[in-house]
Structure formats: structure tokens, C-alpha cells
mmCIF file of C-alpha atoms in Angstrom:
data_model
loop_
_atom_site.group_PDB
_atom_site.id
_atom_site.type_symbol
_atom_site.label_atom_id
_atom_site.label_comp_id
_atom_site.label_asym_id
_atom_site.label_seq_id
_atom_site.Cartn_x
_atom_site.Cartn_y
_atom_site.Cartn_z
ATOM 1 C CA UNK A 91 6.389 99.730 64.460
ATOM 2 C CA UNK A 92 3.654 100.250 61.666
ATOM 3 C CA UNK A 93 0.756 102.442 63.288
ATOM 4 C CA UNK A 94 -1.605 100.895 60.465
ATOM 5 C CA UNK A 95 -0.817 97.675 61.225
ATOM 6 C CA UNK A 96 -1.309 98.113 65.107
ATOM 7 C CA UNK A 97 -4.300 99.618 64.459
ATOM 8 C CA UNK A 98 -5.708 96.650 62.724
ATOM 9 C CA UNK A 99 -5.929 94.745 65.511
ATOM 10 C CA UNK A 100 -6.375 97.086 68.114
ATOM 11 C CA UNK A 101 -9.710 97.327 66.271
ATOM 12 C CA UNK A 102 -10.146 93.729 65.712
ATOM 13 C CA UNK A 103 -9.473 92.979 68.813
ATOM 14 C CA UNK A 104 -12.086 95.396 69.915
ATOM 15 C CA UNK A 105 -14.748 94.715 67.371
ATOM 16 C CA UNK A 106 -14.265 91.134 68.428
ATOM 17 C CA UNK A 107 -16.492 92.113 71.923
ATOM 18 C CA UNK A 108 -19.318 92.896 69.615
ATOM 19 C CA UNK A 109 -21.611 91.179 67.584
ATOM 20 C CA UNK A 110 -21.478 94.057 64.725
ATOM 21 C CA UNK A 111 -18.950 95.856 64.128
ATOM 22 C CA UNK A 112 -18.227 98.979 66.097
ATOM 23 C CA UNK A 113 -15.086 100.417 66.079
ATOM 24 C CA UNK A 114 -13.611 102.142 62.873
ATOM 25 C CA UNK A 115 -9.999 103.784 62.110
ATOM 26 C CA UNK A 116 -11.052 107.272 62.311
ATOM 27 C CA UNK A 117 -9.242 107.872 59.073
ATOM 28 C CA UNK A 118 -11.782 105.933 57.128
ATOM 29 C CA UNK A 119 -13.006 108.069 54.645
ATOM 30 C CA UNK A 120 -17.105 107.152 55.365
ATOM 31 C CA UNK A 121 -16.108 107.634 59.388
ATOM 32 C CA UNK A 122 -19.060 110.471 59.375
ATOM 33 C CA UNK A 123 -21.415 108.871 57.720
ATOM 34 C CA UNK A 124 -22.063 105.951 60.156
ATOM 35 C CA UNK A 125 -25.219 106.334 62.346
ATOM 36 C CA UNK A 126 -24.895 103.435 64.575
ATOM 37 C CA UNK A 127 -23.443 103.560 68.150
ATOM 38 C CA UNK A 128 -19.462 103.309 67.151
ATOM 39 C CA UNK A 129 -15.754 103.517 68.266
ATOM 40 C CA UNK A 130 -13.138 105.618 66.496
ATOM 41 C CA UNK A 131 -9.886 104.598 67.361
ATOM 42 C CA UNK A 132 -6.565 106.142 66.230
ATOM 43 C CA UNK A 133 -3.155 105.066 66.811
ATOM 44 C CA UNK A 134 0.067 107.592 66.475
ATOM 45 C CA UNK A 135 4.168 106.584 67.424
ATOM 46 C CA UNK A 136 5.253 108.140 70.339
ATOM 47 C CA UNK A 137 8.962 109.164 71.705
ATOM 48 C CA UNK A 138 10.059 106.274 73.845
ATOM 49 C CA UNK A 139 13.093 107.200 76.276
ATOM 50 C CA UNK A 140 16.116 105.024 76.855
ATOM 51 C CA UNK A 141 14.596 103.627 79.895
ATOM 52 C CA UNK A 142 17.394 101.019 81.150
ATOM 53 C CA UNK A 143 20.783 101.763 82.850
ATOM 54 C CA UNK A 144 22.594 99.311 79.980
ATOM 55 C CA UNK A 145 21.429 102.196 77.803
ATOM 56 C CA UNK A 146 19.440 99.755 75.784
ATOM 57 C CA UNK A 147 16.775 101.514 73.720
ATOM 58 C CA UNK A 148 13.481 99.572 74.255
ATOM 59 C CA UNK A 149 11.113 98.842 71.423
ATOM 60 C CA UNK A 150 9.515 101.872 70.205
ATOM 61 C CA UNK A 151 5.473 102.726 71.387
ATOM 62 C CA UNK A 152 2.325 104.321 70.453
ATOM 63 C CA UNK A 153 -0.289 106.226 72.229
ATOM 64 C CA UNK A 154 -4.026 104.894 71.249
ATOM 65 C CA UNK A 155 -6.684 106.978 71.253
ATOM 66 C CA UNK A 156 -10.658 105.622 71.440
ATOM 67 C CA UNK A 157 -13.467 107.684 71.221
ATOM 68 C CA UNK A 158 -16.786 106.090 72.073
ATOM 69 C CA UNK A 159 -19.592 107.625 70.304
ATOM 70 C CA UNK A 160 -22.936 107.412 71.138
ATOM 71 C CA UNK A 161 -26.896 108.356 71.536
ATOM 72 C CA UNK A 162 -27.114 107.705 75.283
ATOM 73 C CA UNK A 163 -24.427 107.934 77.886
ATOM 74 C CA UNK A 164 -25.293 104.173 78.949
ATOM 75 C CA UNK A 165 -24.224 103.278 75.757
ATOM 76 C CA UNK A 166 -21.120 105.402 76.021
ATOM 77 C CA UNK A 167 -20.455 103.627 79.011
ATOM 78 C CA UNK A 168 -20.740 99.923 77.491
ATOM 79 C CA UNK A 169 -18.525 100.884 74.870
ATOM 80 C CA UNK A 170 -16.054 102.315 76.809
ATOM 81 C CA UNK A 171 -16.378 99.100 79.186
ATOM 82 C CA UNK A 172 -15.891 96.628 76.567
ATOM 83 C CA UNK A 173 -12.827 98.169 74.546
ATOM 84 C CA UNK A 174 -11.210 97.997 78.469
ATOM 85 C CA UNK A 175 -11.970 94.494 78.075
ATOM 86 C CA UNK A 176 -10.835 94.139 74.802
ATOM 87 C CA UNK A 177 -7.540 96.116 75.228
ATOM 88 C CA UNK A 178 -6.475 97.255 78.738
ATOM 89 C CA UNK A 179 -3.258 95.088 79.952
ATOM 90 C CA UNK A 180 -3.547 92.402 76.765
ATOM 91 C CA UNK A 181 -0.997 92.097 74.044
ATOM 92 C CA UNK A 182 -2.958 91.544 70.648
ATOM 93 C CA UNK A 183 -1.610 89.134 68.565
ATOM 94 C CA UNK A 184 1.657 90.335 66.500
ATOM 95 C CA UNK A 185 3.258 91.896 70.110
ATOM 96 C CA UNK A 186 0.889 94.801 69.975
ATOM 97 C CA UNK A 187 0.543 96.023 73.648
ATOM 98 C CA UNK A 188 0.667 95.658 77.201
ATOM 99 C CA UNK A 189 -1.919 98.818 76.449
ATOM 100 C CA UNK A 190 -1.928 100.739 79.619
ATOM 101 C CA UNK A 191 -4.171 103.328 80.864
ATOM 102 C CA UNK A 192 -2.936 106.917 80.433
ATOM 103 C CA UNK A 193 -6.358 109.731 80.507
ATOM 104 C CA UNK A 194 -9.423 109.860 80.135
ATOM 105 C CA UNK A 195 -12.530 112.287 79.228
ATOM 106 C CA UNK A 196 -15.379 112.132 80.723
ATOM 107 C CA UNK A 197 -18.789 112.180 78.409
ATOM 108 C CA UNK A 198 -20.031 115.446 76.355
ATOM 109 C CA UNK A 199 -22.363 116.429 73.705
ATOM 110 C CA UNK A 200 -20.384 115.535 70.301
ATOM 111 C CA UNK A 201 -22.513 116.982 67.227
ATOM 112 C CA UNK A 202 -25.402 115.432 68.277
ATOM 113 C CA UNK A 203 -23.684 112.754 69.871
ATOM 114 C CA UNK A 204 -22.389 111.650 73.012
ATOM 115 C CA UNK A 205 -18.973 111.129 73.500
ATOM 116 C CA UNK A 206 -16.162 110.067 75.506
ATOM 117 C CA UNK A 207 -12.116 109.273 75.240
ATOM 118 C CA UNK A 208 -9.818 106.880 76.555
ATOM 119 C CA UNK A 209 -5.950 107.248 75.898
ATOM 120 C CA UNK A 210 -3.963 104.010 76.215
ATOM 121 C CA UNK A 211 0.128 103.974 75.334
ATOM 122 C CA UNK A 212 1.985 100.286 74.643
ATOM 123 C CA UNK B 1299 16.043 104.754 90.493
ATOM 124 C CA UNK B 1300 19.745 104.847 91.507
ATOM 125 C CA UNK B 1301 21.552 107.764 93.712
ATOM 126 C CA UNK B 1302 25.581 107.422 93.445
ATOM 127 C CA UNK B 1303 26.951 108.842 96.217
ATOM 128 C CA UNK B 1304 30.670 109.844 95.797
ATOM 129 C CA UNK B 1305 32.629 110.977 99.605
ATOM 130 C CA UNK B 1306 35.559 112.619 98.277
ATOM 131 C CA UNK B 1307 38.770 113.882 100.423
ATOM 132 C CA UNK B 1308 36.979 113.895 103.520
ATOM 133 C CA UNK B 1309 39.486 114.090 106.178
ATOM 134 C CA UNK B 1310 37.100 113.750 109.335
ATOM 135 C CA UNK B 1311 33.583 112.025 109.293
ATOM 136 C CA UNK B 1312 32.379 115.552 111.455
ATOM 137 C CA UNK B 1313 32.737 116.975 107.506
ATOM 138 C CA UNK B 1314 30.000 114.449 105.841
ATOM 139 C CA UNK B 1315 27.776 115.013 109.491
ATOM 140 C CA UNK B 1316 28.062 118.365 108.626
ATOM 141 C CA UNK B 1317 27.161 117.897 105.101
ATOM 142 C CA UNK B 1318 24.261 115.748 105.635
ATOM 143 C CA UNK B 1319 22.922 118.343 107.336
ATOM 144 C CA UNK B 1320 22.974 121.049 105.099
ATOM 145 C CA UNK B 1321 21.030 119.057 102.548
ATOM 146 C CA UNK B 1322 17.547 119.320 102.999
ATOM 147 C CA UNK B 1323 18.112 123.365 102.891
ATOM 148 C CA UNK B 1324 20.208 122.642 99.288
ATOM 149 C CA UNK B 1325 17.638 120.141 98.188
ATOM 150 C CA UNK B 1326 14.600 122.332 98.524
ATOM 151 C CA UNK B 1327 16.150 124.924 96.423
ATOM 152 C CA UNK B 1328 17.323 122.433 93.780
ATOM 153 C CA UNK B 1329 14.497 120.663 93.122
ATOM 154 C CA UNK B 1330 12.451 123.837 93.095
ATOM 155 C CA UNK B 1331 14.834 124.546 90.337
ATOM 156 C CA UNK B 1332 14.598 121.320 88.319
ATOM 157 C CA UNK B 1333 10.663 121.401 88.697
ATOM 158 C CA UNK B 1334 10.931 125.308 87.210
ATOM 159 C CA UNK B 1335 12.993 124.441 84.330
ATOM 160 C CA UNK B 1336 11.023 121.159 83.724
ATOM 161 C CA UNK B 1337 7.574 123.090 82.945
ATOM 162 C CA UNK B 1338 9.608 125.410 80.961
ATOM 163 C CA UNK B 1339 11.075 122.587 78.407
ATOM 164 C CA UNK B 1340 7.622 121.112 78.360
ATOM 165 C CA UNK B 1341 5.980 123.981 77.749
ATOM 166 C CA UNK B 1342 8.086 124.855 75.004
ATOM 167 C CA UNK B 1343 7.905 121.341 73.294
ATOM 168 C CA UNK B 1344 3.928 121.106 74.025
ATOM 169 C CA UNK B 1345 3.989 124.792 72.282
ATOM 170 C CA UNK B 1346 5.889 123.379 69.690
ATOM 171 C CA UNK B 1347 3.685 120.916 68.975
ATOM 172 C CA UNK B 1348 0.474 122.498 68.845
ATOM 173 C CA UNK B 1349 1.495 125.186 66.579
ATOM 174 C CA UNK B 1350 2.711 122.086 64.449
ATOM 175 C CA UNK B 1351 -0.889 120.857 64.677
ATOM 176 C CA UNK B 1352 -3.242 123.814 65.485
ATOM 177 C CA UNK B 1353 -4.419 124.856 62.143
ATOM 178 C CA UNK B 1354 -5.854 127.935 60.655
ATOM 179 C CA UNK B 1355 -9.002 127.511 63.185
ATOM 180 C CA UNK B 1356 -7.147 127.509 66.246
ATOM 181 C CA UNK B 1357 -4.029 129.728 65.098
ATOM 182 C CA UNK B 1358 -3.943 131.352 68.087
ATOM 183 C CA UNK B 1359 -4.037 128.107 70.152
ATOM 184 C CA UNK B 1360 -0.204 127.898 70.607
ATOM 185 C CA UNK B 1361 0.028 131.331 72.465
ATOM 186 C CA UNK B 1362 -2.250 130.444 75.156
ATOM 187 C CA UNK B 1363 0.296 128.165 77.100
ATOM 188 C CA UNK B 1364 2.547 129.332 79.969
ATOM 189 C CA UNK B 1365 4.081 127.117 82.738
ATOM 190 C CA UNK B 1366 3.992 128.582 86.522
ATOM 191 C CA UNK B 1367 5.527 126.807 89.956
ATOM 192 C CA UNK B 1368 3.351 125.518 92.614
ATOM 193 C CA UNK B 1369 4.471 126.523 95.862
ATOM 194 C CA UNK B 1370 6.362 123.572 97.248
ATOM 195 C CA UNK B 1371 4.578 121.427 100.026
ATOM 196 C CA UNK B 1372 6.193 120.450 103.195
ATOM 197 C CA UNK B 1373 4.936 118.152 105.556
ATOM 198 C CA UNK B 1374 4.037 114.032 106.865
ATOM 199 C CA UNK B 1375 7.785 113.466 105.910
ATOM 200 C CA UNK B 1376 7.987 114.237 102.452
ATOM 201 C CA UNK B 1377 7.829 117.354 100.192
ATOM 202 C CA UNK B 1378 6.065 117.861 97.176
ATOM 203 C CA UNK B 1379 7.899 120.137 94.490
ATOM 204 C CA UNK B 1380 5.369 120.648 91.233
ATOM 205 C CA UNK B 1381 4.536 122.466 88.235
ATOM 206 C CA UNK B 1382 2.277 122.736 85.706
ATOM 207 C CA UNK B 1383 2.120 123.792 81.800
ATOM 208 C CA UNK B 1384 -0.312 123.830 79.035
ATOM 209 C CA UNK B 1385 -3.185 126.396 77.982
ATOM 210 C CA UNK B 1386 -4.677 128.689 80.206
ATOM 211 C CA UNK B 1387 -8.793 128.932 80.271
ATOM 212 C CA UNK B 1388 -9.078 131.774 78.139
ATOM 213 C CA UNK B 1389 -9.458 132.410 74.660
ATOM 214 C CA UNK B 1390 -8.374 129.219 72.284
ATOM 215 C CA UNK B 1391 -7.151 127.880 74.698
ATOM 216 C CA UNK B 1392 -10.318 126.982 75.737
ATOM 217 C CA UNK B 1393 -10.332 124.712 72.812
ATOM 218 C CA UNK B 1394 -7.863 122.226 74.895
ATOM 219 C CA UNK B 1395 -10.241 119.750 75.151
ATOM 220 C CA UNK B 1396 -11.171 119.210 71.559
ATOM 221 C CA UNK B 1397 -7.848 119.814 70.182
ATOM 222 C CA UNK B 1398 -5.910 117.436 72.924
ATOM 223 C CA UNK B 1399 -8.351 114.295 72.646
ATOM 224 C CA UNK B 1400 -9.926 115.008 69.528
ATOM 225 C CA UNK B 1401 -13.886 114.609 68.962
ATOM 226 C CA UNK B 1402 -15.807 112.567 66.505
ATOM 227 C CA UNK B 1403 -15.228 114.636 63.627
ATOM 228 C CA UNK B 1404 -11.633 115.772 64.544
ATOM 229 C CA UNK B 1405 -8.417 113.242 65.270
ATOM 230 C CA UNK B 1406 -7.130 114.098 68.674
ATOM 231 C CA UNK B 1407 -3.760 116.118 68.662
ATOM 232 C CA UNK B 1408 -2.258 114.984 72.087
ATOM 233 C CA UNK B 1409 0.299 117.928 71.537
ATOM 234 C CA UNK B 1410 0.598 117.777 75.692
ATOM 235 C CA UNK B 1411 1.302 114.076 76.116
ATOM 236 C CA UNK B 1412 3.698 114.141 73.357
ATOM 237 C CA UNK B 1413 5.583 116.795 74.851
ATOM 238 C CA UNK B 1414 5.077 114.743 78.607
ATOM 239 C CA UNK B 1415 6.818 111.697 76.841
ATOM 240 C CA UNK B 1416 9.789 113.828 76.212
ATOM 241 C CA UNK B 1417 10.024 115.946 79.298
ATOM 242 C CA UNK B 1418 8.580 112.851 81.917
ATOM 243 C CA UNK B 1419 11.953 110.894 81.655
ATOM 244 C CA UNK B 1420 14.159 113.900 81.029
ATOM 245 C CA UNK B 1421 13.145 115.088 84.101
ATOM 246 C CA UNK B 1422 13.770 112.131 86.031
ATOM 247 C CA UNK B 1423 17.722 112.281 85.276
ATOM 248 C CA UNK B 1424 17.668 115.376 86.294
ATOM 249 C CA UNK B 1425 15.789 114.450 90.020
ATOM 250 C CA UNK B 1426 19.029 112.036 90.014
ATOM 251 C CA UNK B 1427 21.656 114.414 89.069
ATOM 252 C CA UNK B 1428 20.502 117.130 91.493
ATOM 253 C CA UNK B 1429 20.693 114.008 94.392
ATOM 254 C CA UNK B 1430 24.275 113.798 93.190
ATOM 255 C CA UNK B 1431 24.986 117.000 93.396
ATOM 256 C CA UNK B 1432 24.542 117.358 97.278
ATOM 257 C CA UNK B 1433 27.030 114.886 97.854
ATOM 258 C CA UNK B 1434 30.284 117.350 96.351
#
């Protein structure tokens, strides 16, 4: 598993719900400097327990993290609804996902921003 | 999830009646048990982790977490055994929120559900291996 690569797509696959683009790796250096409404998604590896009685370790997984940040909570909202869409139960292409729902936060004032989380694993 | 069940040298079937009944007495204590130690591994991980991760801002993050046991709930046929860990409302810990998730200017540090991925199946073998313990 390459968390770069995964998170490639993840935000392809996102940015491909919007006519701009939207979501960013949130290690991008220029990250701060965008003043549109945007997504900041980071990926990490996670430990993955045997999970079958063969013993069989499954394929290793990663927690995703996206942050929607905004100027109005409506447009929190619509981000957050449309990374669901992009994301939530799909595999992207290259076997990245089944992403599932894991938390959530609701939205809060952000220097000067709105924001709000979703976590996802795969 | 399986449950072995292992009847060993049982010379009259009154024996295993008897047993049977002893069990949910023995299983309420045990699984209060596992559910103790459980929080106390995860805490201990999740503490772990955030002193990994907590940084010179939030150095005294880390010592904010404890684990504590719920009182165990009995009733509409089932029982509820839980516990919870992670930082307590005071202080840094306070700082949970940001630190955990992240905000815009700050990656999130998910020091908690790193140290759930760990502890969440660990603590499903030992559900199982308390169930198999009733049974000798």
C-alpha cells in the first residue's frame, strides 16, 4: 500500500464531482493559501488485524481523513455530500477502497472558516 | 464469531446442568474483567501515540487520558459490559478535538483510532477466550 498513491485518487475521484477543483492533499505546500471553498484530504496506513480463522493476513488499510472547508455551513454541507458520493462504499480505480464510514465532526469555526471532518478506513 | 466448547470427564450430565448454571454469575465477572483490562491496553497505546504526535504545543496532551468502567447493564435479555478511554475535559485535553481530526491548518493525529485498530480485534479474542473458559 502507497498512501501517496491512494491519495491520488481518493482526490481524483473526489475532484471528479466538481467542476473546479476542490480537494487538495493537505500536505501541499500552498494548502493555506487557497481561498476558495476546498477539501483537504489526508490518507495514513493503519494496523490491520489477522481477521480470518485460516490466519490469513488480509491486505493492509488506511484511514482517510477529509476536511471540508468552507465560508457557509451550506457549503460545508455540499462538500461533505459530494465526497460521500464520490467515495463512500466505491473502490477507486487501482483497488483503492470499499471506503467505509468510521466518525465524523460536526461543523465549527476553522480560522475564519467553517469546517467539518469525515473519517473513512478501506 | 466461534465459541469451542470442550465437555471434559464429565461422569453425569447433572455436572454440565450444574455448570451451565453457574455461568452467567462467572460470565459477569469475566467480562467485567476483559472490558477493564481492554480500556487499560487502549489507553496505554492511545497514550502512546499522542505523546508520539503531541508536540511542544500540546506537551501535556498525553497526561490527560485515563480509562474508567461503566457499570455493567443488565436487562431485556442481554447485558452490556463497557468502558471508555481517552482525554478527560480538562486542561489539553481539551484540545481532543483539534488534535484527533485535525483542522485546516493542522493534519489530524487520530492517536485514538489508531490505538482502537489495535485494541478493537484484540479484544474480541479475548470475548472468545473468556466464553471458553466457562466451559472447564
Amino acid at each position: 500500500m502507497n498512501p501517496e498513491a491512494d491519495a491520488t485518487a481518493i482526490i481524483a475521484a473526489i475532484n471528479a464531482q466538481f467542476t473546479t477543483v476542490r480537494a487538495f492533499d493537505m500536505s501541499d505546500d500552498d494548502v493555506k493559501s487557497i481561498d476558495v471553498d476546498h477539501i483537504l484530504v489526508t490518507v495514513s496506513r493503519r494496523y490491520v488485524d489477522e481477521q480470518l480463522a485460516s490466519g490469513e493476513v488480509p491486505i493492509p488499510g488506511g484511514r482517510v481523513v477529509t476536511r471540508y472547508v468552507a465560508k457557509t455551513i451550506a457549503n460545508v454541507y455540499t462538500l461533505r455530500s459530494r465526497t460521500a458520493a464520490a467515495i463512500e462504499d466505491q473502490i477507486l480505480t487501482g483497488d483503492v477502497g470499499p471506503f467505509s464510514f468510521e466518525s465524523d465532526e460536526v461543523p465549527g469555526p476553522d480560522d475564519g472558516w467553517i469546517s467539518a471532518a469525515d473519517v473513512w478506513t478501506y | 464469531m466461534t465459541m469451542t466448547i470442550r465437555v471434559i470427564g464429565i461422569e453425569n450430565i447433572e455436572d454440565l446442568a450444574d455448570d451451565l448454571r453457574a455461568m452467567p454469575v462467572k460470565e459477569a465477572r469475566e467480562m467485567t474483567g476483559v472490558v477493564r483490562e481492554g480500556a487499560r491496553v487502549g489507553v496505554s497505546l492511545a497514550k502512546d501515540n499522542a505523546r508520539r504526535t503531541q508536540g511542544k504545543h500540546a506537551k501535556l496532551y498525553a497526561r490527560t487520558f485515563s480509562a474508567s468502567t461503566k457499570r455493567a447493564f443488565f436487562g431485556f435479555g442481554a447485558a452490556v459490559y463497557s468502558a471508555e478511554y481517552g482525554p478527560e475535559a480538562h486542561g489539553q485535553g481539551l484540545l481532543a478535538p483539534i488534535l484527533e481530526r485535525g483542522t485546516r491548518n493542522n493534519p489530524p493525529h487520530l492517536d485514538l483510532a489508531k490505538s482502537a485498530d489495535v485494541i478493537g480485534p484484540a479484544l474480541v479474542r479475548e470475548v472468545r477466550d473468556a466464553l471458553d473458559r466457562m466451559f472447564w
